[in-house]
Coordinates of C-alpha atoms and ligand atoms in Angstrom, one line a residue:
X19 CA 73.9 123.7 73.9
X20 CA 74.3 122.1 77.2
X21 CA 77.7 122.7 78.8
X22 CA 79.9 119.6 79.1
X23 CA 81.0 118.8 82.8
X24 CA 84.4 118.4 84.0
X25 CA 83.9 114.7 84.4
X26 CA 81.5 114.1 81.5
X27 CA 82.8 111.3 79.2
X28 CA 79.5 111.2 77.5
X29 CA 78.1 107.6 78.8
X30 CA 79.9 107.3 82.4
X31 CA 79.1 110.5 84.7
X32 CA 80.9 110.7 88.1
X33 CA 79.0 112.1 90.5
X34 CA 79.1 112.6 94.3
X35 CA 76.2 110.6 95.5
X36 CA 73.8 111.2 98.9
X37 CA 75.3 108.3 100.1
X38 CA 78.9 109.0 100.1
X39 CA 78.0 111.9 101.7
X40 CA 76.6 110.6 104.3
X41 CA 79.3 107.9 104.5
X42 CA 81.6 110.6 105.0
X43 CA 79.7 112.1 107.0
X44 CA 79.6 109.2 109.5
X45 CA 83.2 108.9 109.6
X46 CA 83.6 112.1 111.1
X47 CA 81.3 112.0 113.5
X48 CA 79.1 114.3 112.3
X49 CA 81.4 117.0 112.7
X50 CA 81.4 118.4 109.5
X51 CA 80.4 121.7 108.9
X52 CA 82.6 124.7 106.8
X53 CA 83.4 125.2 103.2
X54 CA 86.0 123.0 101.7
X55 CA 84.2 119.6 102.4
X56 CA 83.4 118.4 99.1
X57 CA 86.9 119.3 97.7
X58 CA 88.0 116.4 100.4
X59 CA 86.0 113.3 99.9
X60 CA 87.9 110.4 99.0
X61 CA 85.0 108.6 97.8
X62 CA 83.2 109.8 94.4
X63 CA 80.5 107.7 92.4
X64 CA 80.7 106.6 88.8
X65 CA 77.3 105.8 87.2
X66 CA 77.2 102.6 85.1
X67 CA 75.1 99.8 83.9
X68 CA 76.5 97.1 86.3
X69 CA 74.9 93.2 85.8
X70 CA 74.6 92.8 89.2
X71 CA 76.3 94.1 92.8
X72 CA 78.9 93.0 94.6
X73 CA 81.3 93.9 97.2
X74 CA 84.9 93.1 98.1
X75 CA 87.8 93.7 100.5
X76 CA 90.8 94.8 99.9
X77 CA 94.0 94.5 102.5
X78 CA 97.9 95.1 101.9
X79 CA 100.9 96.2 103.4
X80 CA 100.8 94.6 106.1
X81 CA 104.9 94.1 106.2
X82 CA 105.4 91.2 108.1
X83 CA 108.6 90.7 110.1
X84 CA 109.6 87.0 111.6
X85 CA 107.3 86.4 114.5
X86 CA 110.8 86.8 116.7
X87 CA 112.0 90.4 115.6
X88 CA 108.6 92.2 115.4
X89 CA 105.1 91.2 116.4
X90 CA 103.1 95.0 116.2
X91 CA 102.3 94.6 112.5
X92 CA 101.8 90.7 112.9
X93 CA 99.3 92.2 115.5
X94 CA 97.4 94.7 113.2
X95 CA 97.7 92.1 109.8
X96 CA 95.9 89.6 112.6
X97 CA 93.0 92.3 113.1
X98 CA 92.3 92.8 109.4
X99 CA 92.4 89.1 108.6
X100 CA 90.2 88.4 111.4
X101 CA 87.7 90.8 110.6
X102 CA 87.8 90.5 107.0
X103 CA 86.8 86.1 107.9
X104 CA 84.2 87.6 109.9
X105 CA 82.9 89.7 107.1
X106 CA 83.9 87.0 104.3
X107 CA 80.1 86.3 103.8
X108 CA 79.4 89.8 102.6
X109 CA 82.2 89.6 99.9
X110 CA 82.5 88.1 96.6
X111 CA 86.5 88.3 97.2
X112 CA 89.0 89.8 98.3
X113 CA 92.3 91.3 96.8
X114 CA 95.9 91.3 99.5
X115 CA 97.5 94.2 97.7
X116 CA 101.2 93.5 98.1
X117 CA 103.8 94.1 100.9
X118 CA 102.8 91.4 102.7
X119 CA 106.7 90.4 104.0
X120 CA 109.0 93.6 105.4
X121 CA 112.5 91.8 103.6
X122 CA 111.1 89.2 101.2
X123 CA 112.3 86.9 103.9
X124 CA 110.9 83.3 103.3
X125 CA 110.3 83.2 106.9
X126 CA 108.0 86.4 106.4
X127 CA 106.5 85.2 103.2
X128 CA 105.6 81.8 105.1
X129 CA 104.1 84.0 107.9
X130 CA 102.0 85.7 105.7
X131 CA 100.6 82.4 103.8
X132 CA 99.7 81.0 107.3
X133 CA 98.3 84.1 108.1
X134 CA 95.8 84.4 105.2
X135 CA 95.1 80.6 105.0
X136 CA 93.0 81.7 108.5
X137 CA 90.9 83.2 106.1
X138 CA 88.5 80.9 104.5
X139 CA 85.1 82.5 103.9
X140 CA 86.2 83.9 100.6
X141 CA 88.1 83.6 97.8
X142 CA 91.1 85.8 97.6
X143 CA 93.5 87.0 94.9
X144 CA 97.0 88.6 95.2
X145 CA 99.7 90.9 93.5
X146 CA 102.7 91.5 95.1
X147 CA 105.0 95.0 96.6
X148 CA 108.4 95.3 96.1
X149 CA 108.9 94.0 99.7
X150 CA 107.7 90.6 98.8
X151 CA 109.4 90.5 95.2
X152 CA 113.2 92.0 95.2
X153 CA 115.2 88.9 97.4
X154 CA 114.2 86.7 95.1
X155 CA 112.9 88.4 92.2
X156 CA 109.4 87.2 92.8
X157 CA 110.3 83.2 93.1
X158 CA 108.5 82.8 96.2
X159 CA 105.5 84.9 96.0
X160 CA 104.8 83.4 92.4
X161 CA 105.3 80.3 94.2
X162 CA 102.8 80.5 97.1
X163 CA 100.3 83.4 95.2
X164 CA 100.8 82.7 91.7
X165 CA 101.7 85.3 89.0
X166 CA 100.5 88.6 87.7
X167 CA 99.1 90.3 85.9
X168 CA 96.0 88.5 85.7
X169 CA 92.3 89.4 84.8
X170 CA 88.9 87.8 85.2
X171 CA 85.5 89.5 85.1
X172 CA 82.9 89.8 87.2
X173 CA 79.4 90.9 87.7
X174 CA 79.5 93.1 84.5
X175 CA 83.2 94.5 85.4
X176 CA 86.5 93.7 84.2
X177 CA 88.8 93.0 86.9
X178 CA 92.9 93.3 86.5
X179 CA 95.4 92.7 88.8
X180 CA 98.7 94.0 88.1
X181 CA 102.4 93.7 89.3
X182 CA 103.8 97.0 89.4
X183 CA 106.7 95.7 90.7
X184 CA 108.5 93.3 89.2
X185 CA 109.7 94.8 85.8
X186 CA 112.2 97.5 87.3
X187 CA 115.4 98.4 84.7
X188 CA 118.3 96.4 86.6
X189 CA 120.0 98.4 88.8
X190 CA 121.9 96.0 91.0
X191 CA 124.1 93.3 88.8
X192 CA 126.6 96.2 87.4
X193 CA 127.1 97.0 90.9
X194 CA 127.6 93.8 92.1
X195 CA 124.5 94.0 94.6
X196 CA 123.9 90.7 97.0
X197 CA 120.3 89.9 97.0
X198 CA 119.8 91.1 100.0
X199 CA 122.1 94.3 99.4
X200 CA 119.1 95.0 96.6
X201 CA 116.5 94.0 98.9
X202 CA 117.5 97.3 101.3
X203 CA 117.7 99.5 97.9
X204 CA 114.6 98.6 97.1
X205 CA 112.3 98.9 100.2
X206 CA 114.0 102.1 101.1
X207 CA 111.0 105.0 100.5
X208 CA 113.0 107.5 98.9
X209 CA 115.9 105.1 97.2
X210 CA 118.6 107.0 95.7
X211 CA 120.2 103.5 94.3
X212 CA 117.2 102.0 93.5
X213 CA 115.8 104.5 90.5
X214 CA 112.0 104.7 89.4
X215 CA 111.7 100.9 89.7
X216 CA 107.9 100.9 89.7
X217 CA 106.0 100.3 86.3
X218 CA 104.4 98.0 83.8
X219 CA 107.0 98.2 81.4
X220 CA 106.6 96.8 77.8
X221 CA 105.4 93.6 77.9
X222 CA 102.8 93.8 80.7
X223 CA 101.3 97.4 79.1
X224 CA 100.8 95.5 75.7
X225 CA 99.7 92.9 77.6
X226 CA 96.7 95.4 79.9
X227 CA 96.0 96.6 76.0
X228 CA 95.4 93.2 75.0
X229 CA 93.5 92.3 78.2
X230 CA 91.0 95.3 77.8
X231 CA 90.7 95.2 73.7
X232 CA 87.3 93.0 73.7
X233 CA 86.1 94.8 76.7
X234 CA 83.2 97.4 75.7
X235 CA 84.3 100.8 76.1
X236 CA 81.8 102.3 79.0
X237 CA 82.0 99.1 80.8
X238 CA 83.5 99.0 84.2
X239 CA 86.9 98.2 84.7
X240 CA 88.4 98.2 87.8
X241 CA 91.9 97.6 88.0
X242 CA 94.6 96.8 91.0
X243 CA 97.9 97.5 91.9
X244 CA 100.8 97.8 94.6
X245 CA 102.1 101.6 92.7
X246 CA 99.7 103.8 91.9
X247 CA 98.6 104.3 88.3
X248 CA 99.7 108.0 88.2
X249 CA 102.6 110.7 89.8
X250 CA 101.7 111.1 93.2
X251 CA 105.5 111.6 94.3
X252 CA 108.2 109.9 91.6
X253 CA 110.8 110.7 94.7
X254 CA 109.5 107.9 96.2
X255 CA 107.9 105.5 93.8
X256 CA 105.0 106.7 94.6
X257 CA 103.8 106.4 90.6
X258 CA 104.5 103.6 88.0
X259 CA 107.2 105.5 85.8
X260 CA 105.1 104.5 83.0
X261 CA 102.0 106.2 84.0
X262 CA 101.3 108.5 80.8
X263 CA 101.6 105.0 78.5
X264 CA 99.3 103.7 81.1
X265 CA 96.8 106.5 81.1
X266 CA 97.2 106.0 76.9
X267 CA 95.9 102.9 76.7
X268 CA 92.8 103.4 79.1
X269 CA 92.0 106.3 77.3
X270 CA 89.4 104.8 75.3
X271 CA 87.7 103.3 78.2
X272 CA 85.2 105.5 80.3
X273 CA 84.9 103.9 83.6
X274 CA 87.7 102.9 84.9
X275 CA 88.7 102.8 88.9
X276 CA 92.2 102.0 90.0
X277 CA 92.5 101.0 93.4
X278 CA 96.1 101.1 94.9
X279 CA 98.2 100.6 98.2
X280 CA 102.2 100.9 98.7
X281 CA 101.2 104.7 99.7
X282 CA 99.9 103.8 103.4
X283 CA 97.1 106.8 103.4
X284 CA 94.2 107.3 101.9
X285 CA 94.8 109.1 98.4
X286 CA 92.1 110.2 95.5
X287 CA 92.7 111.5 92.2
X288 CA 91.0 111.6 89.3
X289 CA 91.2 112.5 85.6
X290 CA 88.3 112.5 82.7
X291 CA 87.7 108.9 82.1
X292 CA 88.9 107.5 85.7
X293 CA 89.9 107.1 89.1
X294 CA 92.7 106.6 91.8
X295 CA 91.9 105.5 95.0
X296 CA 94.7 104.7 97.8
X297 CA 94.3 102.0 100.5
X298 CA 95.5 102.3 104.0
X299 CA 98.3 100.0 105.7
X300 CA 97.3 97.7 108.3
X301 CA 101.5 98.2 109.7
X302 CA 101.8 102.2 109.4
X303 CA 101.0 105.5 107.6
X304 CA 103.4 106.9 105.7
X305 CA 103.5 110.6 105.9
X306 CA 102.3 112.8 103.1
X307 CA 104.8 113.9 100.3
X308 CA 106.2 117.3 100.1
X309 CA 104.4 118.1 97.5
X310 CA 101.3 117.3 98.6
X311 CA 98.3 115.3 97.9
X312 CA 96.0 115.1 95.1
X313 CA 93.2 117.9 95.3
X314 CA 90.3 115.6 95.9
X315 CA 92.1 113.7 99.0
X316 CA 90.1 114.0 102.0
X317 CA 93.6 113.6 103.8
X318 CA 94.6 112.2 107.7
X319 CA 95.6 114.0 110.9
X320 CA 97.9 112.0 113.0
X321 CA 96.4 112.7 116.1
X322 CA 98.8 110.3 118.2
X323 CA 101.3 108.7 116.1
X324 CA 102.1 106.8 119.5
X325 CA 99.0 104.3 118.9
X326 CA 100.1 101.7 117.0
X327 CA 96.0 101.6 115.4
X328 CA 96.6 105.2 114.6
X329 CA 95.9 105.7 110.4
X330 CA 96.0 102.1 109.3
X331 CA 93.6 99.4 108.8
X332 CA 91.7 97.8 104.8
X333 CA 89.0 98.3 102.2
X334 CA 86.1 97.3 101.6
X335 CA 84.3 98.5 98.0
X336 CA 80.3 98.2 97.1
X337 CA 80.3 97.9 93.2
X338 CA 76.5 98.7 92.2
X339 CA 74.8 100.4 89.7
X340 CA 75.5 103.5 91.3
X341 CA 78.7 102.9 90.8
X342 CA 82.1 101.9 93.0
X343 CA 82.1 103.1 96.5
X344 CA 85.1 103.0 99.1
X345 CA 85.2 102.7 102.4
X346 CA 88.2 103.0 105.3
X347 CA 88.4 100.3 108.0
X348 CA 90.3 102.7 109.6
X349 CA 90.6 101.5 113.2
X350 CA 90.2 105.3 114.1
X351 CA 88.3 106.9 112.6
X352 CA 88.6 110.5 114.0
X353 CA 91.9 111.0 112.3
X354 CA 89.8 112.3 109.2
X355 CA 90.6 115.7 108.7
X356 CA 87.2 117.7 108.6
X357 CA 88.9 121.1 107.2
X358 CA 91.5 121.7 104.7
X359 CA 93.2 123.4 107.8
X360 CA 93.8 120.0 109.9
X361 CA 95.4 117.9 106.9
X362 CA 99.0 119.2 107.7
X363 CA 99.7 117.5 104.5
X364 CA 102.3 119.7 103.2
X365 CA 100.4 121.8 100.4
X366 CA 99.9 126.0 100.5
X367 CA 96.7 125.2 100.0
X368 CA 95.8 123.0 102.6
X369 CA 97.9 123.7 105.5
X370 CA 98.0 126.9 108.3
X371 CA 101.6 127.0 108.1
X372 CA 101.6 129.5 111.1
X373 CA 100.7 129.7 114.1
X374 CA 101.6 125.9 114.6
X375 CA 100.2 124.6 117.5
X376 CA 104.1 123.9 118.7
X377 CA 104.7 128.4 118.4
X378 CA 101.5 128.6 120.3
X379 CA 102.2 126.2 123.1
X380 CA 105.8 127.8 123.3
X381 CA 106.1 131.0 124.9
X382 CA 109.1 130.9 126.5
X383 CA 112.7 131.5 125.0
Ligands
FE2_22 FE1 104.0 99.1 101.9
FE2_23 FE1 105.2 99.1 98.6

């Protein structure tokens, strides 16, 4: 009998392809020689019957502050939206992934629809962060983006859009919290006050289960959201706090690709049936967590944190029979690691922890 493979569901394979690898490849400049490269792609192919090919963009946290306080990340959302209109003709849409405003300002929100209404050579569809949603509790981004979750499909694929953010446990009114006062709890990376606010909760998982229960089970379905589906780091929301319900309820399905931002780095996990794929920033990169970063990350160097186009940029993604295929707009591209040895992300595995270059450039006392 032939021995099953890790990833074998039985009617959805995933496979590295030729092509990613020599995508990859070309983002490193060719430099890519040494053991360890295949166990850092970020990219990973998932064979399926599509009806036809498409591609899309994807763009989010782009954290806008008021044109008069900060203009470095109105800058950088500027670039992406620019050449995302120039591109528009190549795509059949194109997903903002949330964190569009810094506070949930309406000035910011406003910004941001100006912004995008630049764009107009393709359709686009939106689900918010919890920077856009916790002022208000969502009033103006239902308002100008409409709500979520919300599905439609496509070329042979299911497509979902989820808010990951808008059904946190209330954390604020026994406190007596100002909306503002729970604006700063919540856009705080690592906030104590805040709790595990990300998830689905109740409603909107039956709701997914509902959404996917007429869908054929090794179809494609390729799902978005601000959080990502999994635990990457709970200590900073970093997961929906729901995941294993999640991961319960696409189970049954065999090809499923979750594509996520609110991490700021390029992140890639996978388990038996599916995948997790995190977008870049166009405002910053977060660092990595403490704990590390899923095994199949091809993770960042931050070369010059000083360059404000240093780790950020969007997403584009070729759906095609071959499967779903990711690539960076990362406005530079060197900061690829090409060894486990450059990530510096944290892990035992994946990091020289010494010499640093710091204890070799330091030789005095
Ligand atoms: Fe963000
Ligand atoms: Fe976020």
């Amino acid at each position: 009998m032939q021995k099953k493979q890790p990833h074998d569901n039985g009617g959805s394979r995933i496979e590295i392809s030729r092509r990613t690898f020599l995508h990859n490849t070309l983002l490193t400049g060719g430099a890519v020689a040494g053991a360890g490269l295949f166990q850092t792609f970020t990219t990973m192919n998932v064979a399926h019957a599509a009806a036809g090919s498409f591609s899309f963009a994807w763009v989010s946290d782009t954290h806008l502050y008021p044109k008069t306080l900060n203009t470095r990340f109105i800058e950088k959302a500027g670039r992406a939206f620019k050449e995302i209109e120039e591109m528009g003709s190549s795509f059949d849409f194109m997903i903002f992934g949330g964190d569009l405003a810094q506070k949930g300002d309406p000035v910011e929100l406003q910004l941001g629809v100006d912004m995008l209404a630049e764009i107009t050579s393709v359709k686009k569809h939106f689900i918010p962060g919890e920077h856009d949603w916790y002022l208000d509790m969502g009033e103006a981004w239902n308002r100008h983006f409409g709500e979520s979750p919300w599905m439609f499909d496509h070329k042979g694929v299911r497509i979902i859009g989820l808010n990951t953010v808008g059904f946190a446990p209330d954390y604020w009114t026994a406190k007596g919290m100002s909306p503002k006062e729970r604006m700063g709890h919540m856009e705080a990376l690592d906030g104590s006050q805040a709790g595990p606010w990300s998830g689905l909760g109740r409603e909107q998982m039956q709701w997914l289960s509902t959404a996917l229960s007429d869908w054929p089970k090794n179809e494609p379905v390729i799902i978005f959201s601000h959080t990502p589906l999994y635990e990457v780091y709970p200590g900073w929301n970093f997961w929906v706090r729901d995941w294993r319900q999640v991961h319960e309820v696409l189970a049954p399905y065999g090809n499923v690709t979750n594509i996520h931002g609110h991490v700021h780095q390029p992140l890639y996990h996978e388990t038996d049936n599916a995948r997790f794929i995190g977008q870049l920033a166009t405002s910053w990169p977060w660092p990595y967590p403490p704990t590390g970063v899923p095994a199949l990350t091809r993770p960042m160097i931050r070369v010059d944190p000083g360059d404000i186009f240093d780790g950020v940029g969007w997403g584009t993604f070729d759906v095609t029979d071959a499967g779903v295929e990711n690539e960076y707009k990362m406005w530079r591209k060197e900061v690829f690691a090409v060894a486990q040895h450059d990530s510096g992300t944290g892990d035992n595995g994946n990091q020289i922890l010494t010499p640093r270059i710091a204890d070799r450039d330091w030789t005095g006392n």
